[in-house]
């Protein structure tokens, strides 16, 4: 069995490697383009549903500056998990407006025994924990943007196995003043 290639060995570019690399590059570019435009397409296709969900979300979380991309993903996830999600969101928004409650704490006693109460808690869980379901197969809709990390973000690193925090590669790296000597 041949050993590892020596560092001096030239890498030859065969047609097969070129085709495979080109295919991988094209696939990655298309995947990235579709991923980044997914939230925008969903908002455009279902603007009233996302707007109603964001309105309800601002009320139940008490936060005005919620991430639209996260909200769009949570809304899509809720629709996948619950067929009546759109109607339930509209019903809750109507009840909140009729109750004239100033915040979720004032509205809570009115829906404590209501069948929609678990749905409200699921929305709150989605924003704070970044998941809508429990268990090992739960889909993650937000990690770094989950609300549970926002109040301490300036002092505590979000738990992760990435040494510099989640998405650390997006930031500009620290400059190297002097090259280390080995």
PDB file of N, CA, C and O in Angstrom, residues 54-105:
ATOM      1  N   UNK A  54     -45.054  37.464  13.145  1.00  0.00           N
ATOM      2  CA  UNK A  54     -44.092  38.374  13.782  1.00  0.00           C
ATOM      3  C   UNK A  54     -44.791  39.290  14.784  1.00  0.00           C
ATOM      4  O   UNK A  54     -44.245  39.582  15.850  1.00  0.00           O
ATOM      5  N   UNK A  55     -46.003  39.729  14.467  1.00  0.00           N
ATOM      6  CA  UNK A  55     -46.776  40.567  15.398  1.00  0.00           C
ATOM      7  C   UNK A  55     -47.060  39.787  16.687  1.00  0.00           C
ATOM      8  O   UNK A  55     -46.853  40.292  17.793  1.00  0.00           O
ATOM      9  N   UNK A  56     -47.523  38.560  16.546  1.00  0.00           N
ATOM     10  CA  UNK A  56     -47.790  37.714  17.703  1.00  0.00           C
ATOM     11  C   UNK A  56     -46.504  37.434  18.468  1.00  0.00           C
ATOM     12  O   UNK A  56     -46.474  37.493  19.708  1.00  0.00           O
ATOM     13  N   UNK A  57     -45.432  37.175  17.758  1.00  0.00           N
ATOM     14  CA  UNK A  57     -44.143  36.867  18.385  1.00  0.00           C
ATOM     15  C   UNK A  57     -43.630  38.044  19.215  1.00  0.00           C
ATOM     16  O   UNK A  57     -43.110  37.868  20.311  1.00  0.00           O
ATOM     17  N   UNK A  58     -43.749  39.255  18.670  1.00  0.00           N
ATOM     18  CA  UNK A  58     -43.314  40.440  19.423  1.00  0.00           C
ATOM     19  C   UNK A  58     -44.102  40.568  20.720  1.00  0.00           C
ATOM     20  O   UNK A  58     -43.551  40.918  21.757  1.00  0.00           O
ATOM     21  N   UNK A  59     -45.391  40.257  20.668  1.00  0.00           N
ATOM     22  CA  UNK A  59     -46.215  40.355  21.868  1.00  0.00           C
ATOM     23  C   UNK A  59     -45.845  39.286  22.896  1.00  0.00           C
ATOM     24  O   UNK A  59     -45.645  39.586  24.065  1.00  0.00           O
ATOM     25  N   UNK A  60     -45.750  38.023  22.468  1.00  0.00           N
ATOM     26  CA  UNK A  60     -45.529  36.939  23.430  1.00  0.00           C
ATOM     27  C   UNK A  60     -44.109  36.906  23.981  1.00  0.00           C
ATOM     28  O   UNK A  60     -43.885  36.401  25.083  1.00  0.00           O
ATOM     29  N   UNK A  61     -43.134  37.425  23.222  1.00  0.00           N
ATOM     30  CA  UNK A  61     -41.754  37.436  23.729  1.00  0.00           C
ATOM     31  C   UNK A  61     -41.411  38.734  24.443  1.00  0.00           C
ATOM     32  O   UNK A  61     -40.479  38.768  25.235  1.00  0.00           O
ATOM     33  N   UNK A  62     -42.120  39.804  24.123  1.00  0.00           N
ATOM     34  CA  UNK A  62     -41.804  41.100  24.707  1.00  0.00           C
ATOM     35  C   UNK A  62     -40.624  41.781  24.035  1.00  0.00           C
ATOM     36  O   UNK A  62     -40.078  42.748  24.551  1.00  0.00           O
ATOM     37  N   UNK A  63     -40.215  41.279  22.881  1.00  0.00           N
ATOM     38  CA  UNK A  63     -39.085  41.853  22.139  1.00  0.00           C
ATOM     39  C   UNK A  63     -39.574  42.437  20.819  1.00  0.00           C
ATOM     40  O   UNK A  63     -40.285  41.766  20.072  1.00  0.00           O
ATOM     41  N   UNK A  64     -39.171  43.668  20.531  1.00  0.00           N
ATOM     42  CA  UNK A  64     -39.589  44.331  19.299  1.00  0.00           C
ATOM     43  C   UNK A  64     -38.666  44.044  18.126  1.00  0.00           C
ATOM     44  O   UNK A  64     -39.089  44.087  16.982  1.00  0.00           O
ATOM     45  N   UNK A  65     -37.399  43.760  18.385  1.00  0.00           N
ATOM     46  CA  UNK A  65     -36.408  43.575  17.313  1.00  0.00           C
ATOM     47  C   UNK A  65     -36.113  42.101  17.089  1.00  0.00           C
ATOM     48  O   UNK A  65     -35.001  41.637  17.317  1.00  0.00           O
ATOM     49  N   UNK A  66     -37.098  41.366  16.620  1.00  0.00           N
ATOM     50  CA  UNK A  66     -36.913  39.945  16.337  1.00  0.00           C
ATOM     51  C   UNK A  66     -36.381  39.773  14.922  1.00  0.00           C
ATOM     52  O   UNK A  66     -36.741  40.518  14.017  1.00  0.00           O
ATOM     53  N   UNK A  67     -35.534  38.775  14.746  1.00  0.00           N
ATOM     54  CA  UNK A  67     -34.914  38.485  13.452  1.00  0.00           C
ATOM     55  C   UNK A  67     -35.961  37.935  12.487  1.00  0.00           C
ATOM     56  O   UNK A  67     -36.583  36.907  12.754  1.00  0.00           O
ATOM     57  N   UNK A  68     -36.155  38.611  11.346  1.00  0.00           N
ATOM     58  CA  UNK A  68     -37.163  38.213  10.369  1.00  0.00           C
ATOM     59  C   UNK A  68     -36.864  36.846   9.750  1.00  0.00           C
ATOM     60  O   UNK A  68     -37.765  36.042   9.533  1.00  0.00           O
ATOM     61  N   UNK A  69     -35.605  36.562   9.484  1.00  0.00           N
ATOM     62  CA  UNK A  69     -35.251  35.263   8.894  1.00  0.00           C
ATOM     63  C   UNK A  69     -35.568  34.127   9.871  1.00  0.00           C
ATOM     64  O   UNK A  69     -36.113  33.095   9.480  1.00  0.00           O
ATOM     65  N   UNK A  70     -35.253  34.330  11.144  1.00  0.00           N
ATOM     66  CA  UNK A  70     -35.586  33.326  12.158  1.00  0.00           C
ATOM     67  C   UNK A  70     -37.094  33.187  12.277  1.00  0.00           C
ATOM     68  O   UNK A  70     -37.627  32.081  12.346  1.00  0.00           O
ATOM     69  N   UNK A  71     -37.803  34.309  12.274  1.00  0.00           N
ATOM     70  CA  UNK A  71     -39.260  34.279  12.364  1.00  0.00           C
ATOM     71  C   UNK A  71     -39.894  33.562  11.191  1.00  0.00           C
ATOM     72  O   UNK A  71     -40.855  32.802  11.350  1.00  0.00           O
ATOM     73  N   UNK A  72     -39.358  33.778  10.011  1.00  0.00           N
ATOM     74  CA  UNK A  72     -39.870  33.115   8.818  1.00  0.00           C
ATOM     75  C   UNK A  72     -39.675  31.607   8.923  1.00  0.00           C
ATOM     76  O   UNK A  72     -40.571  30.828   8.594  1.00  0.00           O
ATOM     77  N   UNK A  73     -38.508  31.201   9.397  1.00  0.00           N
ATOM     78  CA  UNK A  73     -38.236  29.768   9.564  1.00  0.00           C
ATOM     79  C   UNK A  73     -39.145  29.168  10.636  1.00  0.00           C
ATOM     80  O   UNK A  73     -39.672  28.061  10.462  1.00  0.00           O
ATOM     81  N   UNK A  74     -39.331  29.874  11.750  1.00  0.00           N
ATOM     82  CA  UNK A  74     -40.214  29.376  12.808  1.00  0.00           C
ATOM     83  C   UNK A  74     -41.653  29.267  12.310  1.00  0.00           C
ATOM     84  O   UNK A  74     -42.349  28.290  12.600  1.00  0.00           O
ATOM     85  N   UNK A  75     -42.098  30.253  11.552  1.00  0.00           N
ATOM     86  CA  UNK A  75     -43.452  30.225  11.005  1.00  0.00           C
ATOM     87  C   UNK A  75     -43.629  29.019  10.080  1.00  0.00           C
ATOM     88  O   UNK A  75     -44.630  28.297  10.163  1.00  0.00           O
ATOM     89  N   UNK A  76     -42.666  28.779   9.212  1.00  0.00           N
ATOM     90  CA  UNK A  76     -42.734  27.620   8.313  1.00  0.00           C
ATOM     91  C   UNK A  76     -42.726  26.324   9.121  1.00  0.00           C
ATOM     92  O   UNK A  76     -43.458  25.378   8.807  1.00  0.00           O
ATOM     93  N   UNK A  77     -41.897  26.281  10.169  1.00  0.00           N
ATOM     94  CA  UNK A  77     -41.851  25.089  11.019  1.00  0.00           C
ATOM     95  C   UNK A  77     -43.161  24.846  11.736  1.00  0.00           C
ATOM     96  O   UNK A  77     -43.629  23.700  11.837  1.00  0.00           O
ATOM     97  N   UNK A  78     -43.784  25.908  12.230  1.00  0.00           N
ATOM     98  CA  UNK A  78     -45.076  25.764  12.903  1.00  0.00           C
ATOM     99  C   UNK A  78     -46.152  25.272  11.937  1.00  0.00           C
ATOM    100  O   UNK A  78     -46.982  24.446  12.299  1.00  0.00           O
ATOM    101  N   UNK A  79     -46.121  25.780  10.721  1.00  0.00           N
ATOM    102  CA  UNK A  79     -47.094  25.333   9.726  1.00  0.00           C
ATOM    103  C   UNK A  79     -46.901  23.856   9.387  1.00  0.00           C
ATOM    104  O   UNK A  79     -47.874  23.145   9.150  1.00  0.00           O
ATOM    105  N   UNK A  80     -45.660  23.405   9.381  1.00  0.00           N
ATOM    106  CA  UNK A  80     -45.385  21.995   9.097  1.00  0.00           C
ATOM    107  C   UNK A  80     -45.837  21.097  10.245  1.00  0.00           C
ATOM    108  O   UNK A  80     -46.270  19.965  10.025  1.00  0.00           O
ATOM    109  N   UNK A  81     -45.763  21.607  11.473  1.00  0.00           N
ATOM    110  CA  UNK A  81     -46.117  20.811  12.639  1.00  0.00           C
ATOM    111  C   UNK A  81     -47.605  20.876  12.981  1.00  0.00           C
ATOM    112  O   UNK A  81     -48.132  19.977  13.633  1.00  0.00           O
ATOM    113  N   UNK A  82     -48.252  21.955  12.569  1.00  0.00           N
ATOM    114  CA  UNK A  82     -49.630  22.207  12.993  1.00  0.00           C
ATOM    115  C   UNK A  82     -50.425  22.753  11.807  1.00  0.00           C
ATOM    116  O   UNK A  82     -50.162  23.855  11.354  1.00  0.00           O
ATOM    117  N   UNK A  83     -51.400  22.017  11.357  1.00  0.00           N
ATOM    118  CA  UNK A  83     -52.173  22.430  10.185  1.00  0.00           C
ATOM    119  C   UNK A  83     -52.949  23.724  10.428  1.00  0.00           C
ATOM    120  O   UNK A  83     -53.197  24.478   9.494  1.00  0.00           O
ATOM    121  N   UNK A  84     -53.327  23.982  11.648  1.00  0.00           N
ATOM    122  CA  UNK A  84     -54.141  25.158  11.962  1.00  0.00           C
ATOM    123  C   UNK A  84     -53.305  26.344  12.441  1.00  0.00           C
ATOM    124  O   UNK A  84     -53.843  27.285  13.007  1.00  0.00           O
ATOM    125  N   UNK A  85     -52.002  26.306  12.204  1.00  0.00           N
ATOM    126  CA  UNK A  85     -51.115  27.358  12.726  1.00  0.00           C
ATOM    127  C   UNK A  85     -51.541  28.747  12.259  1.00  0.00           C
ATOM    128  O   UNK A  85     -51.626  29.684  13.061  1.00  0.00           O
ATOM    129  N   UNK A  86     -51.811  28.897  10.988  1.00  0.00           N
ATOM    130  CA  UNK A  86     -52.191  30.213  10.443  1.00  0.00           C
ATOM    131  C   UNK A  86     -53.471  30.729  11.116  1.00  0.00           C
ATOM    132  O   UNK A  86     -53.540  31.880  11.540  1.00  0.00           O
ATOM    133  N   UNK A  87     -54.470  29.883  11.238  1.00  0.00           N
ATOM    134  CA  UNK A  87     -55.729  30.287  11.864  1.00  0.00           C
ATOM    135  C   UNK A  87     -55.531  30.573  13.351  1.00  0.00           C
ATOM    136  O   UNK A  87     -56.119  31.513  13.901  1.00  0.00           O
ATOM    137  N   UNK A  88     -54.708  29.754  14.007  1.00  0.00           N
ATOM    138  CA  UNK A  88     -54.456  29.954  15.436  1.00  0.00           C
ATOM    139  C   UNK A  88     -53.733  31.276  15.690  1.00  0.00           C
ATOM    140  O   UNK A  88     -54.027  31.967  16.664  1.00  0.00           O
ATOM    141  N   UNK A  89     -52.814  31.631  14.810  1.00  0.00           N
ATOM    142  CA  UNK A  89     -52.099  32.908  14.938  1.00  0.00           C
ATOM    143  C   UNK A  89     -53.080  34.067  14.777  1.00  0.00           C
ATOM    144  O   UNK A  89     -53.067  35.021  15.564  1.00  0.00           O
ATOM    145  N   UNK A  90     -53.949  33.982  13.784  1.00  0.00           N
ATOM    146  CA  UNK A  90     -54.952  35.032  13.569  1.00  0.00           C
ATOM    147  C   UNK A  90     -55.897  35.128  14.768  1.00  0.00           C
ATOM    148  O   UNK A  90     -56.215  36.241  15.227  1.00  0.00           O
ATOM    149  N   UNK A  91     -56.326  33.996  15.297  1.00  0.00           N
ATOM    150  CA  UNK A  91     -57.216  33.982  16.459  1.00  0.00           C
ATOM    151  C   UNK A  91     -56.535  34.623  17.665  1.00  0.00           C
ATOM    152  O   UNK A  91     -57.143  35.448  18.364  1.00  0.00           O
ATOM    153  N   UNK A  92     -55.280  34.269  17.910  1.00  0.00           N
ATOM    154  CA  UNK A  92     -54.560  34.843  19.049  1.00  0.00           C
ATOM    155  C   UNK A  92     -54.361  36.349  18.885  1.00  0.00           C
ATOM    156  O   UNK A  92     -54.530  37.106  19.848  1.00  0.00           O
ATOM    157  N   UNK A  93     -54.013  36.805  17.683  1.00  0.00           N
ATOM    158  CA  UNK A  93     -53.854  38.244  17.453  1.00  0.00           C
ATOM    159  C   UNK A  93     -55.161  38.985  17.701  1.00  0.00           C
ATOM    160  O   UNK A  93     -55.167  40.074  18.290  1.00  0.00           O
ATOM    161  N   UNK A  94     -56.281  38.405  17.281  1.00  0.00           N
ATOM    162  CA  UNK A  94     -57.599  39.017  17.509  1.00  0.00           C
ATOM    163  C   UNK A  94     -57.915  39.068  18.998  1.00  0.00           C
ATOM    164  O   UNK A  94     -58.367  40.100  19.509  1.00  0.00           O
ATOM    165  N   UNK A  95     -57.686  37.973  19.704  1.00  0.00           N
ATOM    166  CA  UNK A  95     -57.959  37.934  21.149  1.00  0.00           C
ATOM    167  C   UNK A  95     -57.087  38.931  21.914  1.00  0.00           C
ATOM    168  O   UNK A  95     -57.543  39.560  22.855  1.00  0.00           O
ATOM    169  N   UNK A  96     -55.839  39.054  21.496  1.00  0.00           N
ATOM    170  CA  UNK A  96     -54.937  40.010  22.158  1.00  0.00           C
ATOM    171  C   UNK A  96     -55.440  41.431  21.943  1.00  0.00           C
ATOM    172  O   UNK A  96     -55.483  42.235  22.881  1.00  0.00           O
ATOM    173  N   UNK A  97     -55.847  41.747  20.723  1.00  0.00           N
ATOM    174  CA  UNK A  97     -56.361  43.088  20.431  1.00  0.00           C
ATOM    175  C   UNK A  97     -57.639  43.365  21.219  1.00  0.00           C
ATOM    176  O   UNK A  97     -57.813  44.473  21.754  1.00  0.00           O
ATOM    177  N   UNK A  98     -58.518  42.383  21.319  1.00  0.00           N
ATOM    178  CA  UNK A  98     -59.769  42.561  22.063  1.00  0.00           C
ATOM    179  C   UNK A  98     -59.531  42.679  23.563  1.00  0.00           C
ATOM    180  O   UNK A  98     -60.248  43.403  24.246  1.00  0.00           O
ATOM    181  N   UNK A  99     -58.530  41.985  24.070  1.00  0.00           N
ATOM    182  CA  UNK A  99     -58.259  42.008  25.513  1.00  0.00           C
ATOM    183  C   UNK A  99     -57.601  43.304  25.959  1.00  0.00           C
ATOM    184  O   UNK A  99     -57.657  43.656  27.115  1.00  0.00           O
ATOM    185  N   UNK A 100     -56.959  43.993  25.017  1.00  0.00           N
ATOM    186  CA  UNK A 100     -56.209  45.217  25.293  1.00  0.00           C
ATOM    187  C   UNK A 100     -55.122  44.984  26.350  1.00  0.00           C
ATOM    188  O   UNK A 100     -54.770  45.891  27.100  1.00  0.00           O
ATOM    189  N   UNK A 101     -54.613  43.757  26.413  1.00  0.00           N
ATOM    190  CA  UNK A 101     -53.532  43.431  27.347  1.00  0.00           C
ATOM    191  C   UNK A 101     -52.259  44.135  26.899  1.00  0.00           C
ATOM    192  O   UNK A 101     -51.962  44.211  25.709  1.00  0.00           O
ATOM    193  N   UNK A 102     -51.500  44.640  27.850  1.00  0.00           N
ATOM    194  CA  UNK A 102     -50.275  45.378  27.523  1.00  0.00           C
ATOM    195  C   UNK A 102     -49.101  44.453  27.234  1.00  0.00           C
ATOM    196  O   UNK A 102     -48.175  44.830  26.521  1.00  0.00           O
ATOM    197  N   UNK A 103     -49.119  43.247  27.811  1.00  0.00           N
ATOM    198  CA  UNK A 103     -48.037  42.294  27.592  1.00  0.00           C
ATOM    199  C   UNK A 103     -48.542  40.881  27.843  1.00  0.00           C
ATOM    200  O   UNK A 103     -49.690  40.686  28.232  1.00  0.00           O
ATOM    201  N   UNK A 104     -47.675  39.913  27.632  1.00  0.00           N
ATOM    202  CA  UNK A 104     -48.074  38.509  27.764  1.00  0.00           C
ATOM    203  C   UNK A 104     -48.464  38.163  29.204  1.00  0.00           C
ATOM    204  O   UNK A 104     -49.342  37.336  29.430  1.00  0.00           O
ATOM    205  N   UNK A 105     -47.842  38.801  30.176  1.00  0.00           N
ATOM    206  CA  UNK A 105     -48.188  38.526  31.570  1.00  0.00           C
ATOM    207  C   UNK A 105     -49.625  38.928  31.867  1.00  0.00           C
ATOM    208  O   UNK A 105     -50.321  38.258  32.634  1.00  0.00           O
TER     209      UNK A 105
END
